Short mmCIF file of C-alpha atoms and ligand atoms in Angstrom, two decimals:
data_model
loop_
_atom_site.label_atom_id
_atom_site.label_comp_id
_atom_site.label_asym_id
_atom_site.label_seq_id
_atom_site.Cartn_x
_atom_site.Cartn_y
_atom_site.Cartn_z
CA MET Q 1 152.21 43.91 108.38
CA ILE Q 2 149.06 43.18 106.25
CA ASP Q 3 147.28 41.78 109.40
CA GLU Q 4 148.25 44.93 111.34
CA ILE Q 5 146.78 47.13 108.47
CA HIS Q 6 143.52 45.16 108.46
CA ALA Q 7 143.40 45.36 112.28
CA ALA Q 8 143.85 49.11 112.26
CA ARG Q 9 141.25 49.47 109.48
CA ASP Q 10 138.69 47.44 111.36
CA GLU Q 11 139.27 49.36 114.51
CA ALA Q 12 138.90 52.67 112.65
CA LEU Q 13 135.54 51.36 111.07
CA ARG Q 14 134.32 50.43 114.56
CA ARG Q 15 135.11 53.93 115.89
CA VAL Q 16 133.37 55.48 112.87
CA GLU Q 17 130.28 53.43 113.42
CA ALA Q 18 130.36 54.23 117.20
CA ALA Q 19 130.41 57.93 116.72
CA ALA Q 20 127.39 59.48 118.30
CA GLY Q 21 127.18 62.74 116.64
CA VAL Q 22 128.76 64.98 113.94
CA ALA Q 23 131.08 66.54 116.51
CA ASP Q 24 132.17 63.14 117.78
CA LEU Q 25 132.86 62.19 114.11
CA ASP Q 26 135.00 65.27 113.49
CA GLY Q 27 137.18 64.23 116.44
CA ALA Q 28 137.40 60.66 115.25
CA GLU Q 29 138.41 61.75 111.74
CA SER Q 30 141.83 63.31 112.74
CA ALA Q 31 142.53 60.43 115.15
CA LEU Q 32 141.94 57.78 112.46
CA LEU Q 33 143.37 59.52 109.36
CA GLY Q 34 145.62 62.20 110.76
CA LYS Q 35 149.47 62.26 111.24
CA ARG Q 36 149.22 60.46 114.63
CA SER Q 37 146.79 57.78 113.58
CA ALA Q 38 147.59 54.05 113.48
CA LEU Q 39 147.33 54.06 109.68
CA ALA Q 40 149.93 56.83 109.50
CA ALA Q 41 152.29 55.02 111.75
CA LEU Q 42 152.07 51.89 109.61
CA ARG Q 43 152.86 53.94 106.50
CA GLN Q 44 156.01 55.28 108.13
CA ARG Q 45 157.20 51.67 108.46
CA LEU Q 46 156.81 50.94 104.67
CA GLY Q 47 160.33 52.22 104.04
CA ALA Q 48 161.82 49.32 106.01
CA LEU Q 49 160.15 46.64 103.94
CA ASP Q 50 161.61 45.02 100.91
CA PRO Q 51 160.08 46.28 97.46
CA ASP Q 52 157.48 43.55 96.91
CA GLU Q 53 156.17 43.63 100.57
CA ARG Q 54 156.15 47.41 100.38
CA ARG Q 55 154.05 47.49 97.22
CA GLU Q 56 151.55 44.96 98.75
CA ALA Q 57 151.46 46.76 102.15
CA GLY Q 58 151.17 50.17 100.33
CA ARG Q 59 148.23 48.95 98.23
CA ALA Q 60 146.59 47.57 101.49
CA LEU Q 61 147.12 50.77 103.33
CA ASN Q 62 145.67 52.79 100.49
CA GLU Q 63 142.65 50.61 100.40
CA ALA Q 64 142.27 50.73 104.20
CA ARG Q 65 142.39 54.54 104.10
CA ALA Q 66 139.77 54.63 101.20
CA ARG Q 67 137.37 52.30 103.20
CA VAL Q 68 137.73 54.50 106.29
CA GLU Q 69 137.10 57.67 104.35
CA GLU Q 70 134.13 56.19 102.69
CA ALA Q 71 132.73 55.00 106.15
CA LEU Q 72 133.34 58.45 107.57
CA ALA Q 73 131.39 60.14 104.75
CA ALA Q 74 128.44 57.69 104.94
CA ARG Q 75 128.19 57.97 108.79
CA ARG Q 76 128.51 61.83 108.53
CA SER Q 77 125.46 62.03 106.26
CA GLU Q 78 123.49 59.59 108.42
CA LEU Q 79 124.16 61.65 111.53
CA ALA Q 80 123.40 64.94 109.74
CA ALA Q 81 120.04 63.48 108.57
CA GLY Q 82 119.24 62.28 112.12
CA ALA Q 83 120.14 65.74 113.63
CA ARG Q 84 117.88 67.44 111.05
CA ALA Q 85 115.02 65.15 111.81
CA ASP Q 86 115.52 65.81 115.62
CA ARG Q 87 115.49 69.61 114.97
CA LEU Q 88 112.40 69.44 112.84
CA GLU Q 89 110.57 67.44 115.52
CA ALA Q 90 111.71 69.88 118.21
CA GLU Q 91 110.50 72.87 116.27
CA ARG Q 92 107.20 71.21 115.08
CA LEU Q 93 104.25 73.45 115.44
CA ASP Q 94 100.91 71.71 115.88
CA LEU Q 95 98.32 74.31 114.76
CA THR Q 96 95.51 72.05 116.01
CA GLU Q 97 96.89 71.70 119.42
CA VAL Q 98 94.79 73.17 122.33
CA VAL Q 99 97.02 74.34 125.11
CA PRO Q 100 94.82 74.49 128.12
CA THR Q 101 96.92 77.08 129.96
CA ARG Q 102 96.68 79.59 127.08
CA ARG Q 103 93.82 82.26 127.29
CA ARG Q 104 91.40 82.26 124.45
CA GLY Q 105 90.72 85.30 122.42
CA HIS Q 106 87.60 87.49 123.03
CA LEU Q 107 85.53 90.13 121.38
CA HIS Q 108 87.05 93.51 120.82
CA LEU Q 109 86.17 96.10 123.32
CA VAL Q 110 84.15 98.13 120.98
CA THR Q 111 82.06 95.03 120.07
CA GLN Q 112 81.52 94.28 123.66
CA THR Q 113 80.22 97.82 124.15
CA ARG Q 114 78.03 97.63 121.21
CA ASP Q 115 76.58 94.33 122.49
CA ARG Q 116 76.01 95.82 125.99
CA LEU Q 117 74.26 98.83 124.52
CA GLU Q 118 72.12 96.63 122.34
CA ASP Q 119 71.12 94.61 125.46
CA VAL Q 120 70.27 97.82 127.41
CA PHE Q 121 68.03 99.12 124.68
CA VAL Q 122 66.38 95.77 124.11
CA GLY Q 123 65.64 95.64 127.82
CA MET Q 124 63.84 98.97 127.31
CA GLY Q 125 61.61 97.54 124.55
CA PHE Q 126 63.66 98.61 121.42
CA VAL Q 127 64.53 96.41 118.47
CA VAL Q 128 67.87 96.36 116.74
CA ALA Q 129 68.11 97.30 113.02
CA GLU Q 130 71.02 97.64 110.55
CA GLY Q 131 71.72 99.34 107.18
CA PRO Q 132 74.43 99.57 104.55
CA GLU Q 133 77.70 101.25 105.15
CA VAL Q 134 77.90 102.42 101.41
CA GLU Q 135 74.96 104.77 101.18
CA THR Q 136 73.38 107.03 98.54
CA ASP Q 137 73.36 110.80 98.91
CA TRP Q 138 69.56 110.62 99.22
CA TYR Q 139 69.54 108.52 102.50
CA ASN Q 140 72.61 110.11 104.05
CA PHE Q 141 71.54 113.69 103.40
CA GLU Q 142 68.59 114.57 101.25
CA ALA Q 143 65.99 112.43 103.06
CA LEU Q 144 67.28 113.94 106.30
CA ASN Q 145 66.25 117.35 105.27
CA MET Q 146 69.57 118.33 103.57
CA PRO Q 147 68.85 119.05 99.86
CA PRO Q 148 71.89 119.28 97.40
CA ALA Q 149 74.19 122.24 98.34
CA HIS Q 150 72.51 122.62 101.89
CA PRO Q 151 75.19 124.17 104.06
CA ALA Q 152 74.63 121.69 106.89
CA ARG Q 153 76.26 118.98 104.72
CA SER Q 154 79.64 120.40 105.64
CA MET Q 155 79.00 119.31 109.27
CA TRP Q 156 80.23 115.93 107.99
CA ASP Q 157 83.45 115.55 106.11
CA THR Q 158 82.21 112.98 103.56
CA LEU Q 159 84.16 110.18 101.83
CA TYR Q 160 82.69 109.59 98.32
CA VAL Q 161 82.71 106.33 96.49
CA ASP Q 162 83.50 106.33 92.74
CA LEU Q 163 80.15 104.87 91.67
CA GLY Q 164 77.38 106.44 89.48
CA PRO Q 165 77.13 110.16 88.95
CA PRO Q 166 79.69 112.29 90.89
CA GLU Q 167 79.04 112.44 94.74
CA SER Q 168 75.96 110.20 94.45
CA THR Q 169 77.37 107.39 96.54
CA LEU Q 170 79.31 107.63 99.77
CA LEU Q 171 80.51 105.92 102.91
CA ARG Q 172 77.78 106.88 105.45
CA THR Q 173 78.98 109.64 107.75
CA HIS Q 174 76.46 108.76 110.53
CA THR Q 175 73.90 106.11 111.34
CA SER Q 176 70.94 108.40 110.72
CA PRO Q 177 70.31 107.12 107.12
CA VAL Q 178 69.23 103.91 108.82
CA GLN Q 179 66.36 105.79 110.47
CA VAL Q 180 65.08 106.58 106.98
CA ARG Q 181 65.37 102.98 105.92
CA VAL Q 182 63.65 101.66 109.01
CA MET Q 183 60.67 104.19 108.49
CA GLN Q 184 60.33 103.26 104.94
CA ALA Q 185 60.26 99.54 105.71
CA GLN Q 186 57.42 99.66 108.39
CA SER Q 187 54.64 101.76 109.81
CA PRO Q 188 54.67 103.42 113.20
CA PRO Q 189 54.97 102.79 116.06
CA ILE Q 190 58.79 102.38 115.88
CA TYR Q 191 61.08 101.82 118.85
CA ALA Q 192 64.49 100.97 117.20
CA VAL Q 193 68.23 101.27 117.73
CA MET Q 194 70.61 101.10 114.90
CA PRO Q 195 74.39 100.48 115.55
CA GLY Q 196 77.11 100.35 113.02
CA ARG Q 197 80.36 101.56 111.47
CA THR Q 198 80.58 105.16 110.15
CA TYR Q 199 83.22 107.00 108.15
CA ARG Q 200 84.44 110.60 107.90
CA ARG Q 201 87.42 112.47 106.43
CA ASP Q 202 88.67 113.14 109.93
CA THR Q 203 92.34 112.68 110.88
CA ALA Q 204 92.89 110.29 113.69
CA ASP Q 205 93.66 111.96 117.04
CA ALA Q 206 92.94 111.23 120.72
CA SER Q 207 89.09 111.84 120.20
CA HIS Q 208 88.62 111.25 116.52
CA LEU Q 209 88.95 108.36 114.24
CA PRO Q 210 88.30 108.26 110.40
CA VAL Q 211 86.30 104.90 111.01
CA PHE Q 212 84.31 104.79 114.09
CA HIS Q 213 80.93 103.46 115.44
CA GLN Q 214 77.61 105.16 116.26
CA ILE Q 215 74.30 103.96 117.62
CA GLU Q 216 71.24 105.60 116.49
CA GLY Q 217 67.90 105.55 118.26
CA LEU Q 218 64.46 106.26 116.82
CA VAL Q 219 61.14 106.38 118.32
CA VAL Q 220 57.96 107.21 116.24
CA ASP Q 221 54.57 107.14 117.90
CA ARG Q 222 51.65 109.32 118.88
CA ARG Q 223 52.18 112.20 121.43
CA ILE Q 224 55.94 111.60 121.85
CA THR Q 225 57.46 114.51 123.63
CA PHE Q 226 60.93 115.93 124.39
CA GLY Q 227 60.41 114.73 127.84
CA ASP Q 228 60.36 111.14 126.61
CA LEU Q 229 63.57 111.80 124.79
CA ALA Q 230 65.37 113.19 127.91
CA GLY Q 231 63.95 110.32 130.01
CA THR Q 232 65.13 107.69 127.59
CA ILE Q 233 68.63 109.10 127.42
CA GLU Q 234 68.85 109.29 131.22
CA ALA Q 235 67.53 105.76 131.56
CA PHE Q 236 70.08 104.19 129.19
CA THR Q 237 73.08 106.18 130.48
CA ASN Q 238 72.15 105.05 134.07
CA ALA Q 239 71.79 101.42 132.86
CA TYR Q 240 75.15 101.46 131.10
CA PHE Q 241 77.33 103.63 133.29
CA GLY Q 242 75.57 103.18 136.67
CA PRO Q 243 73.36 105.46 138.86
CA ASP Q 244 76.10 108.12 139.54
CA ILE Q 245 76.19 109.23 135.92
CA HIS Q 246 73.56 111.71 134.75
CA THR Q 247 72.84 113.49 131.47
CA ARG Q 248 72.15 116.96 130.40
CA LEU Q 249 70.94 118.49 127.02
CA ARG Q 250 72.31 121.54 125.38
CA PRO Q 251 70.53 123.40 122.55
CA SER Q 252 72.12 122.55 119.22
CA TYR Q 253 71.30 122.16 115.51
CA PHE Q 254 70.83 119.13 113.28
CA PRO Q 255 68.77 119.56 109.98
CA PHE Q 256 66.84 116.34 110.68
CA THR Q 257 65.58 117.23 114.23
CA GLU Q 258 63.71 120.29 115.53
CA PRO Q 259 64.35 121.15 118.28
CA SER Q 260 67.72 119.61 118.43
CA ALA Q 261 70.24 119.17 121.33
CA GLU Q 262 73.60 117.70 122.19
CA PHE Q 263 73.72 115.55 125.15
CA ASP Q 264 76.54 115.19 127.69
CA ILE Q 265 77.05 112.73 130.53
CA THR Q 266 78.66 113.44 133.95
CA CYS Q 267 82.46 113.15 133.44
CA VAL Q 268 83.16 109.52 134.47
CA PHE Q 269 86.72 110.44 135.58
CA CYS Q 270 85.88 113.16 138.04
CA LYS Q 271 82.19 112.43 138.58
CA GLY Q 272 81.39 116.05 137.72
CA ASP Q 273 84.05 118.02 139.72
CA GLY Q 274 86.06 119.03 136.71
CA CYS Q 275 89.36 117.44 135.53
CA ARG Q 276 91.68 117.39 132.58
CA SER Q 277 89.53 114.80 130.63
CA CYS Q 278 86.54 116.92 130.65
CA GLY Q 279 88.25 120.29 130.21
CA GLN Q 280 87.29 121.14 133.88
CA VAL Q 281 83.59 121.45 133.00
CA GLY Q 282 82.45 118.14 134.69
CA TRP Q 283 80.64 116.84 131.55
CA LEU Q 284 81.62 114.80 128.53
CA GLU Q 285 79.93 115.09 125.14
CA LEU Q 286 78.26 111.94 123.94
CA GLY Q 287 75.94 112.73 120.91
CA GLY Q 288 73.17 114.52 119.35
CA CYS Q 289 69.44 114.21 119.47
CA GLY Q 290 66.16 115.93 118.89
CA MET Q 291 62.54 115.63 117.75
CA VAL Q 292 62.22 114.11 114.30
CA HIS Q 293 61.80 117.05 111.73
CA PRO Q 294 58.46 117.10 109.78
CA ASN Q 295 60.38 117.03 106.57
CA VAL Q 296 61.99 113.75 107.38
CA PHE Q 297 58.51 112.30 108.02
CA ARG Q 298 57.33 113.74 104.71
CA ALA Q 299 60.40 112.07 102.91
CA VAL Q 300 59.30 108.59 104.02
CA GLY Q 301 55.58 109.21 103.55
CA TYR Q 302 54.52 109.62 107.13
CA ASP Q 303 51.92 112.31 108.08
CA PRO Q 304 53.74 114.79 110.34
CA GLU Q 305 50.30 115.87 111.73
CA GLU Q 306 49.80 112.33 112.93
CA TRP Q 307 53.12 111.07 114.03
CA THR Q 308 55.69 112.47 116.55
CA GLY Q 309 59.08 111.07 117.30
CA PHE Q 310 62.55 111.69 118.65
CA ALA Q 311 66.01 110.37 117.46
CA PHE Q 312 69.43 110.36 118.84
CA GLY Q 313 72.95 109.29 117.74
CA PHE Q 314 76.16 108.85 119.73
CA GLY Q 315 79.66 107.54 119.33
CA ILE Q 316 80.23 104.04 120.58
CA ASP Q 317 84.08 104.41 120.54
CA ARG Q 318 83.91 107.61 122.69
CA MET Q 319 81.47 105.87 125.04
CA THR Q 320 83.81 102.89 125.31
CA ALA Q 321 86.73 105.22 126.11
CA SER Q 322 84.75 107.10 128.74
CA ARG Q 323 83.66 103.92 130.50
CA HIS Q 324 87.07 102.27 130.56
CA GLY Q 325 89.24 105.41 131.17
CA ILE Q 326 90.99 105.22 127.77
CA ASP Q 327 92.47 108.54 127.01
CA ASP Q 328 93.26 108.04 123.26
CA LEU Q 329 90.79 106.41 120.80
CA ARG Q 330 93.65 105.31 118.62
CA GLU Q 331 94.52 102.65 121.22
CA LEU Q 332 91.29 100.87 120.10
CA LEU Q 333 92.83 100.32 116.67
CA SER Q 334 96.46 99.63 117.58
CA ASN Q 335 95.98 95.90 117.87
CA ASP Q 336 98.38 95.73 120.71
CA ILE Q 337 97.68 92.57 122.49
CA ARG Q 338 98.76 93.92 125.87
CA PHE Q 339 96.08 96.69 125.64
CA LEU Q 340 93.38 94.34 124.25
CA GLU Q 341 93.89 91.70 126.83
CA GLN Q 342 92.90 94.07 129.59
CA PHE Q 343 89.18 93.93 128.68
C1 FA5 W 401 75.64 112.99 114.26
O1 FA5 W 401 76.35 112.18 113.52
C2 FA5 W 401 74.10 112.95 114.21
N1 FA5 W 401 73.71 111.95 113.14
C3 FA5 W 401 73.57 112.56 115.58
C4 FA5 W 401 72.17 112.63 115.67
C5 FA5 W 401 71.27 111.57 115.47
C6 FA5 W 401 71.56 113.84 116.06
C7 FA5 W 401 69.91 111.66 115.58
C8 FA5 W 401 70.12 114.12 116.12
C9 FA5 W 401 69.38 112.91 115.89
P1 FA5 W 401 77.63 114.16 115.36
O2 FA5 W 401 78.35 114.58 114.07
O3 FA5 W 401 77.67 115.15 116.43
O4 FA5 W 401 76.06 113.93 115.11
O5 FA5 W 401 78.25 112.84 115.78
C10 FA5 W 401 77.65 112.15 116.88
C11 FA5 W 401 78.69 111.51 117.82
O6 FA5 W 401 79.55 110.68 117.08
C12 FA5 W 401 79.66 112.54 118.45
O7 FA5 W 401 79.15 113.13 119.58
C13 FA5 W 401 80.78 111.61 118.86
O8 FA5 W 401 80.67 110.88 119.96
C14 FA5 W 401 80.86 110.62 117.61
N2 FA5 W 401 81.92 111.10 116.60
C15 FA5 W 401 81.76 112.00 115.71
N3 FA5 W 401 82.87 111.95 114.99
C16 FA5 W 401 83.69 111.15 115.43
C17 FA5 W 401 85.00 110.67 115.14
N4 FA5 W 401 85.77 111.24 114.12
N5 FA5 W 401 85.61 109.74 115.86
C18 FA5 W 401 85.03 109.18 116.89
N6 FA5 W 401 83.74 109.54 117.21
C19 FA5 W 401 83.06 110.53 116.55
#
């Protein structure tokens, strides 16, 4: 009987060792220790033994069962550790891995447009300048011929910064303050463009964003005329949009230019025939422009009798939308990879 018990124990230990996985081990456990196991069958035969043999065989059976239970527990934790290691290996993320089939990221569409515009203007002989996004009231308004309480200030819904005296510091509402900084920094002649981010208390909708981009142009030289301004705008829109797109100027008002105009381009969707995007007029508004006001020249110490110039400013986001047929500016900020990947 003792030999049979040892044989059943050794067989059970072999099966435990041979279990290939936790599920395998669960199946083995009931076969080795359950009611129909070899050890259970041997226990049933104890009753037929005489008392001394029964005691000895009973002890041997208890020891055999304890050994098998121990072996099961040890094998179970061994298999669980192996399964966890396999899962970790399978789920491992190598953040340094370069997967050649994946497409790499690229510049945002607005940045691409800004770069292209800069290229077009540099090709026309302009230099690129930049200025701060947090500005003083003087640069954003006063030097641009808008003294305190000038009604034209309400043309721009301004976001003020809590710095210094009330309403003395702001997020620039347009790129025009950079004109002033460029003129202060150098003497004429000036042929410069100034791209950058601008801020207004505008609610986001299909054609407005509270944070958007403009590009400003400034020319200061002798005998500059309105014809030079119109020709420059026509030349860059042709270079950017292609020869089918033309410009027109409409009389307007800006405190820092006189005369002032707004400029439109041929609607890129209907090529001038009239459609929903352009409100059936065949033209899309792009920006403002005009001849630099003598008071702006005075603010930076230029003699308005000696120097003449023009300036223009237009929205890069709206220009991007026009060129790529995007009918809602908010798409540009949605960070939806399916949208961004198209460009
Ligand atoms: C100006 O900001 C003037 N500084 C432009 C200028 C410069 C005139 C130099 C004369 C000489 P305006 O507020 O119209 O003008 O804005 C110019 C352009 O910015 C608009 O035509 C439009 O294309 C864009 N823009 C204005 N507000 C928004 C907005 N909330 N979201 C997106 N684009 C905007």
